Amino acid sequence: MSKLGILVNSDKYLEDVVGLARAAKAKGHDVTIFGMDDGTLLIADICNQLGETAEVSYCEHSAGPRGVSDVEGAKSGSQYQNAVMMHEVDKVVVF
Amino acid sequence: MKILHIIKEFTETGNVDTIIEDQEGPENEVTVVRLKQDKDYDKLVDLIFSSEQVYTW
Amino acid sequence: MADAKKIAVIIRDRQDEALRMAVGLTLEGDEVTVINIGDPIEHHGDNDLNVETLGDLECGRISVNEADEGFEHMTMQNLPQKLLEFDHVVPY
């Protein structure tokens, strides 16, 4: 099983993030998502739409000023979670 | 090398086109997916995992 | 680190967030290189500190702008081949 990492750093591509994550999971791949920058604005919607499909975390440093906190289904963290994702996954895409 | 370039819907490619064009050649197999026109995510997943390098612009 | 990945962070427009992320990506021992293909890096506290930190961590710093001090200068013509060296390329 291969691993896909999705870095979400903008709030423009929810459809692509969800569509790609679902397709990857359906094909047996593990999916990890990390949100930062304006991407943190999508984290709640991503969690609502994907449920258990992906492991989701986000950068608290980005989220706080945007009024995002305590997102159910996502881990609030730092760039460390991004570093772990990049280190562990086989492929990375950026939305 | 098998290379995949994913172009997002709102990306202004600019000098990205230069990178893609310069990577095309006999030694590289370059595929470009433009999400504005093609949102076949099943196909995209297959392309991502069959490529050695993936860029998302 | 034996299993270190080679990661390129390509800086396009959001310089500050790209540089902040690049510093963070070193936390798992991966080899991180920043490559600026946009405007010269703006000098302010956070950018200057992150560029300096990347240097201290012996990360690669490459720019197509000669104005970026401390960066290895590379032409856009040579960049596409350079990029082939990396496991992950992360445009920002």
Coordinates of C-alpha atoms in Angstrom, one line a residue:
Chain A
M1 CA 0.0 0.0 0.0
S2 CA 1.4 3.4 -1.0
K3 CA 0.9 6.6 0.9
L4 CA -0.4 9.9 -0.5
G5 CA 0.2 13.2 1.2
I6 CA -1.9 16.2 0.4
L7 CA -0.7 19.6 1.5
V8 CA -3.6 22.0 1.6
N9 CA -2.3 25.6 1.6
S10 CA -5.2 27.5 -0.1
D11 CA -8.9 27.5 0.3
K12 CA -9.7 27.2 -3.4
Y13 CA -9.6 23.5 -4.0
L14 CA -11.9 21.6 -1.6
E15 CA -13.4 19.6 -4.5
D16 CA -10.0 18.5 -5.7
V17 CA -8.8 17.6 -2.2
V18 CA -11.9 15.5 -1.4
G19 CA -12.1 13.9 -4.8
L20 CA -8.5 12.9 -4.9
A21 CA -8.4 11.6 -1.3
R22 CA -11.5 9.5 -1.9
A23 CA -10.1 8.1 -5.1
A24 CA -6.8 7.3 -3.5
K25 CA -8.4 5.6 -0.5
A26 CA -10.7 3.6 -2.8
K27 CA -7.6 2.2 -4.6
G28 CA -6.1 1.1 -1.3
H29 CA -3.7 4.0 -0.6
D30 CA -3.3 5.6 2.8
V31 CA -4.0 9.3 2.7
T32 CA -2.6 12.0 5.0
I33 CA -3.7 15.7 4.8
F34 CA -1.9 18.6 6.3
G35 CA -3.5 22.1 6.3
M36 CA -1.6 25.4 6.7
D37 CA -2.0 29.0 5.5
D38 CA -5.4 29.6 4.0
G39 CA -5.8 25.8 3.7
T40 CA -6.8 25.7 7.4
L41 CA -10.1 27.4 6.4
L42 CA -11.0 24.1 4.6
I43 CA -10.0 21.7 7.4
A44 CA -13.5 21.4 8.9
D45 CA -15.1 20.8 5.5
I46 CA -12.4 18.3 4.6
C47 CA -13.1 16.4 7.8
N48 CA -16.8 16.5 7.4
Q49 CA -16.7 15.2 3.9
L50 CA -13.9 12.6 4.3
G51 CA -14.6 11.2 7.7
E52 CA -12.1 8.3 8.3
T53 CA -10.8 8.4 4.7
A54 CA -7.7 10.4 5.7
E55 CA -5.6 11.3 8.6
V56 CA -5.9 15.1 8.9
S57 CA -3.8 17.6 10.9
Y58 CA -3.3 21.3 10.6
C59 CA -0.9 24.1 11.6
E60 CA -2.2 25.9 14.7
H61 CA 0.0 28.9 13.8
S62 CA -2.0 29.4 10.6
A63 CA -5.4 28.4 12.0
G64 CA -5.5 30.7 15.0
P65 CA -5.4 34.1 13.2
R66 CA -8.1 32.7 10.8
G67 CA -10.5 31.8 13.6
V68 CA -10.0 28.0 13.1
S69 CA -9.7 25.9 16.2
D70 CA -10.8 22.5 17.7
V71 CA -11.8 21.0 14.4
E72 CA -13.4 17.6 15.0
G73 CA -11.6 14.8 13.3
A74 CA -8.3 16.7 12.8
K75 CA -5.2 17.1 14.9
S76 CA -4.1 20.6 15.8
G77 CA -0.4 20.7 15.5
S78 CA 2.6 22.4 13.9
Q79 CA 4.9 22.1 11.0
Y80 CA 6.2 19.0 12.6
Q81 CA 3.1 17.1 11.4
N82 CA 3.9 18.4 7.9
A83 CA 7.5 17.2 8.2
V84 CA 6.2 13.7 9.3
M85 CA 3.8 13.6 6.4
M86 CA 6.5 14.5 3.9
H87 CA 8.9 12.0 5.4
E88 CA 6.5 9.1 5.4
V89 CA 4.5 9.4 2.2
D90 CA 5.5 8.2 -1.2
K91 CA 3.9 11.0 -3.2
V92 CA 2.9 14.6 -2.3
V93 CA 0.4 16.9 -4.0
V94 CA -0.4 20.5 -3.1
F95 CA -3.7 22.2 -3.2
Chain B
M1 CA 12.1 9.6 -15.7
K2 CA 8.3 9.5 -15.6
I3 CA 7.1 13.0 -14.5
L4 CA 3.6 14.3 -13.7
H5 CA 2.7 17.9 -13.7
I6 CA -0.7 18.8 -12.2
I7 CA -1.9 22.3 -13.1
K8 CA -4.6 23.5 -10.7
E9 CA -7.6 25.5 -11.9
F10 CA -6.5 28.9 -10.8
T11 CA -2.8 28.7 -11.4
E12 CA -1.1 31.2 -13.6
T13 CA 1.6 29.0 -15.1
G14 CA 4.1 31.7 -16.1
N15 CA 7.6 30.3 -15.8
V16 CA 6.1 26.9 -14.9
D17 CA 5.7 26.4 -18.6
T18 CA 9.4 26.8 -19.0
I19 CA 10.1 24.0 -16.5
I20 CA 7.7 21.6 -18.1
E21 CA 8.9 22.3 -21.6
D22 CA 12.6 21.9 -20.6
Q23 CA 11.9 18.6 -18.9
E24 CA 10.3 17.2 -22.0
G25 CA 12.8 15.2 -24.0
P26 CA 13.8 11.6 -24.9
E27 CA 15.0 10.9 -21.4
N28 CA 11.8 12.0 -19.6
E29 CA 8.1 10.9 -20.1
V30 CA 6.2 14.0 -19.1
T31 CA 2.4 14.0 -18.5
V32 CA 0.5 17.2 -17.8
V33 CA -3.0 17.1 -16.2
R34 CA -5.0 20.4 -16.2
L35 CA -7.6 20.1 -13.5
K36 CA -9.7 22.9 -15.0
Q37 CA -10.5 20.6 -17.9
D38 CA -9.9 17.1 -16.4
K39 CA -11.2 16.1 -13.0
D40 CA -10.9 12.3 -13.4
Y41 CA -9.5 11.6 -9.9
D42 CA -9.3 7.8 -10.4
K43 CA -7.0 8.4 -13.4
L44 CA -5.1 11.0 -11.5
V45 CA -4.3 8.7 -8.6
D46 CA -3.0 6.1 -11.0
L47 CA -0.8 8.7 -12.7
I48 CA 0.5 10.0 -9.3
F49 CA 1.6 6.5 -8.2
S50 CA 3.0 5.5 -11.5
S51 CA 5.1 8.6 -11.8
E52 CA 8.6 9.0 -10.3
Q53 CA 8.1 12.7 -9.7
V54 CA 4.9 14.7 -9.1
Y55 CA 4.6 18.5 -9.3
T56 CA 1.4 20.4 -8.4
W57 CA 1.4 23.9 -9.7
Chain C
M1 CA 19.9 10.1 8.1
A2 CA 19.9 7.0 5.9
D3 CA 16.3 7.3 4.8
A4 CA 16.3 11.1 4.5
K5 CA 14.2 12.4 1.6
K6 CA 15.3 15.2 -0.7
I7 CA 12.6 17.8 -0.6
A8 CA 12.5 21.0 -2.8
V9 CA 10.3 23.8 -1.7
I10 CA 9.7 26.1 -4.7
I11 CA 9.0 29.7 -3.7
R12 CA 6.6 31.5 -6.1
D13 CA 4.5 34.2 -4.4
R14 CA 3.9 33.5 -0.7
Q15 CA 7.5 33.7 0.3
D16 CA 7.0 34.0 4.1
E17 CA 4.9 30.8 4.4
A18 CA 7.1 28.9 2.0
L19 CA 10.2 29.7 4.0
R20 CA 8.5 28.9 7.3
M21 CA 7.4 25.6 5.9
A22 CA 10.8 24.8 4.6
V23 CA 12.4 25.3 8.1
G24 CA 9.7 23.0 9.5
L25 CA 10.3 20.3 7.0
T26 CA 13.8 19.8 8.4
L27 CA 12.3 18.4 11.6
E28 CA 12.3 14.8 10.4
G29 CA 15.9 14.9 9.2
D30 CA 15.1 15.3 5.5
E31 CA 17.3 17.3 3.1
V32 CA 15.4 20.5 2.3
T33 CA 16.3 22.9 -0.4
V34 CA 14.4 26.1 -1.1
I35 CA 14.3 27.3 -4.7
N36 CA 13.0 30.8 -5.4
I37 CA 11.6 31.2 -8.9
G38 CA 9.5 34.3 -8.0
D39 CA 10.5 37.9 -7.1
P40 CA 13.6 38.4 -4.9
I41 CA 13.0 37.5 -1.2
E42 CA 11.6 40.4 0.7
H43 CA 13.7 41.4 3.7
H44 CA 11.8 41.5 6.9
G45 CA 12.3 39.8 10.3
D46 CA 10.6 36.5 9.6
N47 CA 12.0 36.0 6.2
D48 CA 15.5 37.0 7.2
L49 CA 15.4 34.7 10.2
N50 CA 14.1 31.7 8.2
V51 CA 16.7 32.2 5.4
E52 CA 19.4 32.4 8.0
T53 CA 18.1 29.3 9.8
L54 CA 18.0 27.4 6.6
G55 CA 21.6 28.3 6.1
D56 CA 22.6 27.2 9.6
L57 CA 20.8 23.9 8.9
E58 CA 22.9 23.5 5.8
C59 CA 19.8 23.5 3.6
G60 CA 20.2 24.3 -0.1
R61 CA 19.2 27.9 -1.0
I62 CA 18.8 28.5 -4.7
S63 CA 17.3 31.4 -6.6
V64 CA 16.9 32.6 -10.1
N65 CA 17.3 36.1 -8.8
E66 CA 20.8 37.4 -8.5
A67 CA 19.5 39.9 -5.9
D68 CA 18.9 37.1 -3.4
E69 CA 22.0 37.2 -1.2
G70 CA 23.2 33.9 0.3
F71 CA 21.4 31.9 -2.4
E72 CA 23.1 29.9 -5.1
H73 CA 22.1 31.6 -8.4
M74 CA 20.7 29.4 -11.1
T75 CA 19.1 30.2 -14.4
M76 CA 15.6 29.1 -15.3
Q77 CA 17.2 27.1 -18.1
N78 CA 19.2 25.0 -15.6
L79 CA 16.5 24.6 -13.0
P80 CA 14.3 21.9 -14.7
Q81 CA 17.2 19.4 -14.6
K82 CA 18.1 20.3 -11.1
L83 CA 14.6 19.6 -10.0
L84 CA 14.9 16.0 -11.1
E85 CA 17.2 15.3 -8.1
F86 CA 14.4 15.5 -5.6
D87 CA 12.0 13.0 -4.0
H88 CA 9.3 15.6 -3.4
V89 CA 8.9 18.9 -5.1
V90 CA 6.6 21.2 -3.2
P91 CA 5.6 24.4 -5.1
Y92 CA 4.3 27.1 -2.8

